[in-house]
CSV table of C-alpha atoms in Angstrom, one decimal:
chain,number,residue,atom,x,y,z
A,6,MET,CA,151.8,69.4,86.9
A,7,THR,CA,149.6,70.7,89.6
A,8,THR,CA,146.0,69.5,89.4
A,9,ALA,CA,143.4,72.8,89.5
A,10,PHE,CA,140.0,72.3,90.2
A,11,ASN,CA,136.8,74.5,89.3
A,12,THR,CA,135.7,76.1,92.3
A,13,ALA,CA,132.6,78.0,93.3
A,14,GLY,CA,134.1,80.7,95.2
A,15,THR,CA,134.3,84.9,94.8
A,16,GLY,CA,135.0,86.5,91.6
A,17,ALA,CA,137.4,88.4,93.5
A,18,SER,CA,140.0,85.4,92.9
A,19,ARG,CA,140.9,84.0,89.7
A,20,LEU,CA,143.4,81.8,91.4
A,21,PRO,CA,143.5,78.2,90.6
A,22,ALA,CA,142.3,75.9,93.6
A,23,ALA,CA,145.6,74.4,93.9
A,24,ALA,CA,148.7,74.7,96.6
A,25,GLY,CA,150.6,78.3,96.6
A,26,LEU,CA,153.5,79.6,98.6
A,27,GLY,CA,154.4,82.8,99.5
A,28,LEU,CA,157.2,84.0,97.4
A,29,LYS,CA,160.7,84.6,99.7
A,30,LEU,CA,163.9,86.1,97.5
A,31,GLN,CA,166.3,83.7,98.8
A,32,HIS,CA,164.0,80.9,97.1
A,33,ALA,CA,163.3,82.7,93.9
A,34,GLU,CA,166.3,81.0,91.7
A,35,ASP,CA,165.5,77.6,92.9
A,36,ILE,CA,161.8,78.2,92.1
A,37,LEU,CA,162.8,79.4,88.6
A,38,SER,CA,165.2,76.5,87.8
A,39,SER,CA,163.1,73.7,89.4
A,40,ARG,CA,159.8,75.2,88.5
A,41,PRO,CA,157.7,73.2,91.2
A,42,GLY,CA,154.3,72.2,90.9
A,43,LEU,CA,152.7,75.1,92.7
A,44,GLY,CA,149.4,76.6,91.6
A,45,PHE,CA,150.3,80.0,92.4
A,46,VAL,CA,152.6,82.3,94.2
A,47,GLU,CA,152.0,85.3,96.9
A,48,VAL,CA,154.0,88.6,97.7
A,49,HIS,CA,153.2,91.3,99.9
A,50,ALA,CA,152.7,94.2,98.1
A,51,GLU,CA,154.7,96.3,100.3
A,52,ASN,CA,157.9,94.8,99.7
A,53,PHE,CA,157.2,95.7,96.0
A,54,MET,CA,156.2,99.1,95.9
A,55,VAL,CA,159.4,100.4,94.1
A,56,GLU,CA,160.2,100.8,90.6
A,57,GLY,CA,163.1,98.1,90.1
A,58,GLY,CA,165.5,96.2,91.8
A,59,PRO,CA,166.0,92.3,92.3
A,60,ARG,CA,162.5,92.0,93.8
A,61,HIS,CA,160.9,92.7,90.8
A,62,HIS,CA,163.7,90.9,88.5
A,63,TYR,CA,162.8,88.1,90.0
A,64,LEU,CA,158.9,88.4,90.4
A,65,SER,CA,159.0,89.4,86.3
A,66,ARG,CA,160.1,86.1,85.6
A,67,ILE,CA,158.6,83.8,88.0
A,68,ARG,CA,155.0,85.7,87.0
A,69,ASP,CA,155.7,84.1,83.5
A,70,HIS,CA,155.2,80.7,85.2
A,71,TYR,CA,152.5,81.1,87.9
A,72,ALA,CA,149.5,82.8,88.7
A,73,LEU,CA,150.2,85.4,91.4
A,74,SER,CA,148.6,86.6,94.5
A,75,VAL,CA,149.0,90.2,95.9
A,76,HIS,CA,148.5,90.4,99.6
A,77,GLY,CA,148.7,93.9,101.5
A,78,VAL,CA,149.6,94.4,104.9
A,79,GLY,CA,149.8,98.2,105.4
A,80,LEU,CA,146.8,99.8,103.9
A,81,SER,CA,145.0,100.1,107.6
A,82,LEU,CA,141.6,99.3,106.3
A,83,GLY,CA,140.1,99.2,109.9
A,84,GLY,CA,141.6,102.6,110.9
A,85,VAL,CA,139.4,105.9,111.8
A,86,GLU,CA,141.4,107.9,109.0
A,87,PRO,CA,140.5,108.0,105.4
A,88,VAL,CA,142.5,105.3,103.2
A,89,ASN,CA,146.2,106.7,102.4
A,90,GLU,CA,146.1,107.9,98.9
A,91,GLU,CA,149.6,107.8,98.3
A,92,HIS,CA,149.9,104.1,99.8
A,93,LEU,CA,146.8,103.3,97.3
A,94,SER,CA,148.1,104.5,94.2
A,95,ARG,CA,151.2,102.7,94.8
A,96,LEU,CA,149.2,99.3,95.3
A,97,SER,CA,147.4,100.2,92.1
A,98,ARG,CA,150.7,100.9,89.9
A,99,LEU,CA,151.5,97.2,91.2
A,100,VAL,CA,148.1,95.8,90.3
A,101,GLN,CA,148.5,97.2,86.9
A,102,ARG,CA,152.0,96.3,86.1
A,103,TYR,CA,151.4,92.4,87.2
A,104,GLN,CA,147.7,92.1,86.7
A,105,PRO,CA,147.4,89.5,90.0
A,106,GLU,CA,144.6,86.9,89.7
A,107,ALA,CA,143.9,88.2,93.4
A,108,VAL,CA,144.4,91.3,95.5
A,109,SER,CA,143.8,90.7,99.3
A,110,GLU,CA,144.0,92.8,102.4
A,111,HIS,CA,143.5,92.5,106.4
A,112,ILE,CA,140.5,93.6,108.6
A,113,ALA,CA,142.6,95.6,110.9
A,114,TRP,CA,144.2,99.0,111.3
A,115,SER,CA,148.1,100.0,111.7
A,116,GLY,CA,148.3,103.5,111.0
A,117,TYR,CA,147.2,107.0,112.7
A,118,ARG,CA,148.1,110.6,112.2
A,119,GLY,CA,151.1,109.6,109.8
A,120,ARG,CA,152.5,106.9,112.3
A,121,TYR,CA,152.5,103.4,111.2
A,122,ALA,CA,153.1,100.0,113.5
A,123,ASN,CA,154.8,97.2,112.0
A,124,ASP,CA,151.7,95.4,113.1
A,125,LEU,CA,148.0,94.5,112.2
A,126,LEU,CA,145.9,96.0,114.8
A,127,PRO,CA,142.3,94.7,115.9
A,128,MET,CA,139.4,96.5,115.7
A,129,ALA,CA,136.4,97.2,117.8
A,130,TYR,CA,133.3,95.6,116.2
A,131,THR,CA,130.5,98.6,116.4
A,132,PRO,CA,128.0,99.6,113.4
A,133,ALA,CA,130.5,102.9,113.2
A,134,SER,CA,133.7,100.8,112.7
A,135,LEU,CA,131.6,98.4,109.9
A,136,GLN,CA,130.9,101.5,108.2
A,137,ARG,CA,134.3,102.8,108.3
A,138,LEU,CA,135.6,99.7,106.7
A,139,CYS,CA,133.3,99.1,104.3
A,140,ASP,CA,133.5,102.7,103.2
A,141,HIS,CA,137.4,101.9,102.8
A,142,VAL,CA,137.1,98.6,101.2
A,143,GLU,CA,134.7,100.8,98.4
A,144,ARG,CA,137.5,103.2,98.0
A,145,VAL,CA,140.2,100.4,97.1
A,146,GLN,CA,138.0,98.4,94.9
A,147,GLN,CA,137.1,101.7,93.0
A,148,VAL,CA,140.9,103.0,92.6
A,149,LEU,CA,141.8,99.1,91.6
A,150,ASN,CA,138.6,98.6,89.3
A,151,ARG,CA,138.6,95.2,91.1
A,152,THR,CA,136.9,93.5,94.0
A,153,ILE,CA,139.5,92.4,96.5
A,154,LEU,CA,139.7,89.7,99.2
A,155,LEU,CA,139.6,90.8,103.1
A,156,GLU,CA,141.4,88.4,105.7
A,157,ASN,CA,139.7,87.4,109.0
A,158,PRO,CA,142.2,88.6,111.8
A,159,ALA,CA,144.3,86.4,114.7
A,160,THR,CA,143.0,88.4,117.8
A,161,TYR,CA,144.5,88.2,121.2
A,162,LEU,CA,142.1,90.7,123.2
A,163,THR,CA,138.5,91.7,122.7
A,164,PHE,CA,136.9,95.0,123.2
A,165,THR,CA,134.2,95.8,125.7
A,166,GLU,CA,132.7,98.4,123.4
A,167,SER,CA,132.3,95.9,120.6
A,168,THR,CA,128.4,95.2,120.0
A,169,LEU,CA,128.8,92.9,116.9
A,170,ASP,CA,130.1,89.3,116.6
A,171,GLU,CA,133.4,89.1,114.4
A,172,ALA,CA,131.9,86.7,112.1
A,173,ASP,CA,128.8,88.9,111.7
A,174,PHE,CA,131.0,91.8,111.2
A,175,ILE,CA,133.1,90.1,108.6
A,176,SER,CA,129.9,88.5,106.8
A,177,GLU,CA,128.1,92.1,106.7
A,178,THR,CA,131.4,93.7,105.3
A,179,VAL,CA,131.5,91.4,102.4
A,180,ARG,CA,127.5,91.6,101.5
A,181,ARG,CA,128.0,95.5,101.7
A,182,THR,CA,131.0,95.9,99.6
A,183,GLY,CA,130.7,92.5,97.5
A,184,CYS,CA,134.6,91.7,98.5
A,185,GLY,CA,135.6,88.0,98.7
A,186,LEU,CA,136.8,86.6,101.9
A,187,LEU,CA,140.5,85.3,102.3
A,188,LEU,CA,140.1,82.4,105.2
A,189,ASP,CA,143.0,82.2,107.0
A,190,VAL,CA,142.5,78.8,109.2
A,191,ASN,CA,145.6,79.2,111.5
A,192,ASN,CA,144.2,82.9,112.3
A,193,VAL,CA,140.8,81.1,113.3
A,194,TYR,CA,142.4,78.6,115.5
A,195,VAL,CA,144.8,81.0,117.1
A,196,SER,CA,141.4,83.0,118.1
A,197,ALA,CA,139.2,80.1,119.1
A,198,ILE,CA,142.2,79.3,121.5
A,199,ASN,CA,142.9,82.9,122.6
A,200,HIS,CA,139.3,83.4,123.4
A,201,ARG,CA,137.8,80.1,124.0
A,202,ARG,CA,135.1,79.8,121.5
A,203,ASP,CA,134.5,77.1,118.7
A,204,ALA,CA,136.2,77.2,115.3
A,205,GLN,CA,134.1,75.4,113.4
A,206,ALA,CA,131.1,77.2,114.5
A,207,TYR,CA,132.9,80.4,113.7
A,208,ILE,CA,133.9,79.1,110.5
A,209,SER,CA,130.2,77.8,109.8
A,210,SER,CA,128.9,81.8,110.1
A,211,LEU,CA,131.3,82.9,107.5
A,212,PRO,CA,129.9,83.7,103.8
A,213,LEU,CA,131.7,80.3,102.9
A,214,GLN,CA,130.5,80.7,99.2
A,215,GLN,CA,132.8,84.0,98.7
A,216,VAL,CA,135.9,82.4,100.1
A,217,GLY,CA,138.5,83.0,97.2
A,218,GLU,CA,141.8,82.1,99.2
A,219,ILE,CA,142.8,79.7,102.0
A,220,HIS,CA,146.0,80.8,104.3
A,221,LEU,CA,147.8,78.2,106.6
A,222,ALA,CA,150.5,79.0,108.6
A,223,GLY,CA,152.3,77.9,112.0
A,224,PHE,CA,151.6,79.4,115.5
A,225,ASP,CA,153.9,79.8,118.5
A,226,GLU,CA,152.4,79.2,121.8
A,227,GLN,CA,152.7,80.6,125.3
A,228,THR,CA,150.5,81.4,128.4
A,229,ASP,CA,148.9,84.4,129.7
A,230,ASP,CA,149.1,85.9,133.0
A,231,SER,CA,146.5,83.7,134.2
A,232,GLY,CA,148.3,80.5,133.0
A,233,ALA,CA,146.1,79.6,129.9
A,234,ARG,CA,147.4,78.9,126.4
A,235,LEU,CA,148.0,82.1,124.6
A,236,LEU,CA,148.7,81.3,120.7
A,237,ILE,CA,150.7,83.8,118.7
A,238,ASP,CA,150.2,84.0,115.0
A,239,SER,CA,153.9,83.7,114.2
A,240,HIS,CA,154.3,82.3,110.5
A,241,GLY,CA,157.5,81.1,112.0
A,242,SER,CA,156.9,77.2,112.3
A,243,PRO,CA,155.1,74.4,110.0
A,244,VAL,CA,151.3,74.0,110.1
A,245,ALA,CA,150.0,72.7,113.4
A,246,GLU,CA,148.1,69.5,113.5
A,247,PRO,CA,145.1,71.0,114.5
A,248,VAL,CA,145.3,73.8,112.0
A,249,TRP,CA,145.8,70.6,109.3
A,250,SER,CA,142.4,68.8,110.8
A,251,LEU,CA,140.3,72.1,110.7
A,252,TYR,CA,141.5,72.8,107.1
A,253,GLN,CA,140.3,69.1,106.0
A,254,TRP,CA,136.9,69.9,107.9
A,255,LEU,CA,137.0,73.4,106.0
A,256,LEU,CA,137.1,71.7,102.8
A,257,GLU,CA,134.6,69.5,103.3
A,258,GLN,CA,132.2,72.5,103.3
A,259,THR,CA,133.6,74.3,100.5
A,260,GLY,CA,135.4,71.9,98.1
A,261,PRO,CA,139.0,72.9,97.1
A,262,ARG,CA,140.0,76.4,97.1
A,263,PRO,CA,143.1,78.3,96.5
A,264,THR,CA,145.3,77.5,99.5
A,265,LEU,CA,148.5,79.4,100.4
A,266,LEU,CA,151.2,78.3,102.8
A,267,GLU,CA,152.6,81.2,104.7
A,268,ARG,CA,156.3,80.9,106.3
A,269,ASP,CA,158.0,84.8,107.3
A,270,ASN,CA,159.8,83.8,110.1
A,271,HIS,CA,162.6,81.2,110.5
A,272,VAL,CA,162.2,80.2,106.6
A,273,PRO,CA,163.5,77.0,105.8
A,274,ALA,CA,164.9,75.7,102.8
A,275,LEU,CA,162.6,75.5,99.7
A,276,ASP,CA,162.6,71.8,99.8
A,277,GLU,CA,160.8,71.7,103.3
A,278,LEU,CA,158.2,74.3,102.5
A,279,LEU,CA,157.4,72.2,99.1
A,280,ALA,CA,156.8,69.4,101.5
A,281,GLU,CA,154.3,71.0,103.2
A,282,THR,CA,152.5,72.6,99.8
A,283,GLY,CA,152.8,68.8,98.4
A,284,TYR,CA,150.4,67.9,101.5
A,285,ILE,CA,148.1,70.9,101.0
A,286,GLN,CA,147.8,69.7,97.3
A,287,HIS,CA,147.3,66.4,98.4
A,288,LEU,CA,144.3,67.3,100.7
A,289,LEU,CA,143.0,69.6,97.8
A,290,GLU,CA,142.9,66.5,95.4
A,291,ARG,CA,141.1,64.5,97.6
A,292,ALA,CA,138.6,67.2,98.5
A,293,GLY,CA,137.8,67.2,94.4
A,294,GLN,CA,137.3,63.5,94.4
A,295,ARG,CA,135.0,63.8,97.3
A,296,GLU,CA,133.0,66.4,95.6
A,297,ARG,CA,132.9,64.7,92.1
A,298,HIS,CA,131.7,61.8,93.9
A,299,HIS,CA,128.8,63.3,95.5
A,300,ALA,CA,128.2,65.4,92.3
């Protein structure tokens, strides 16, 4: 049985402070038959914005046994246009149907004038874009009648018009809207390498008391035109050692928090993923012991 710890995290998340796994349809039968010791499962909202079918068949059954996190990728909260009300309405119906313990989205944009990119595109960090993002988050929270979590981005470029530091931009969004933070450690590491910044200093600048969920994933490595390292947030490989190290350091700052293993590409057998979630659980339990020792 997975051990769940009390956590001082945000009210935007009621997830147990345990290891979770992104739910893939090919693993659903195995999860239902073996009931692995996961604290929660997470789904991408857009994969379930239909009325029925096999996805809902499995999710409804799995929801009976596990806490649930719904992770959106298509609201384009960082875009210049208002939130797509039709998309938001579909999300609202999904949330009402499953009553998940957490709902999250990205600090990014993906649509403009009816066209949508299958990607999470970066924002320029300015007072105007900050206000737009806050307006969009508040609209989502109003319709859902709940606070949400926002995920920090993995980025590969910066904008010359940016006048705000990324961590300050995120912190101010959390302060103004009351939303929580989904802290993706792989995104932090990827961006730190790409932009040559200090990952721990970046994390320390964030409102860690508002972390309601943590994400871990793998990255791919390339080189840019100048021969420098370029990391890609691919979700297609095991968690890398430096990301594990950064995660362990983070837990020393926050104590145990709900932590999801993401694997969206080159998805292996369930047993391989459970080996990684088992290690997450081990680190969470160790952090809980450390927290209790210092209490």
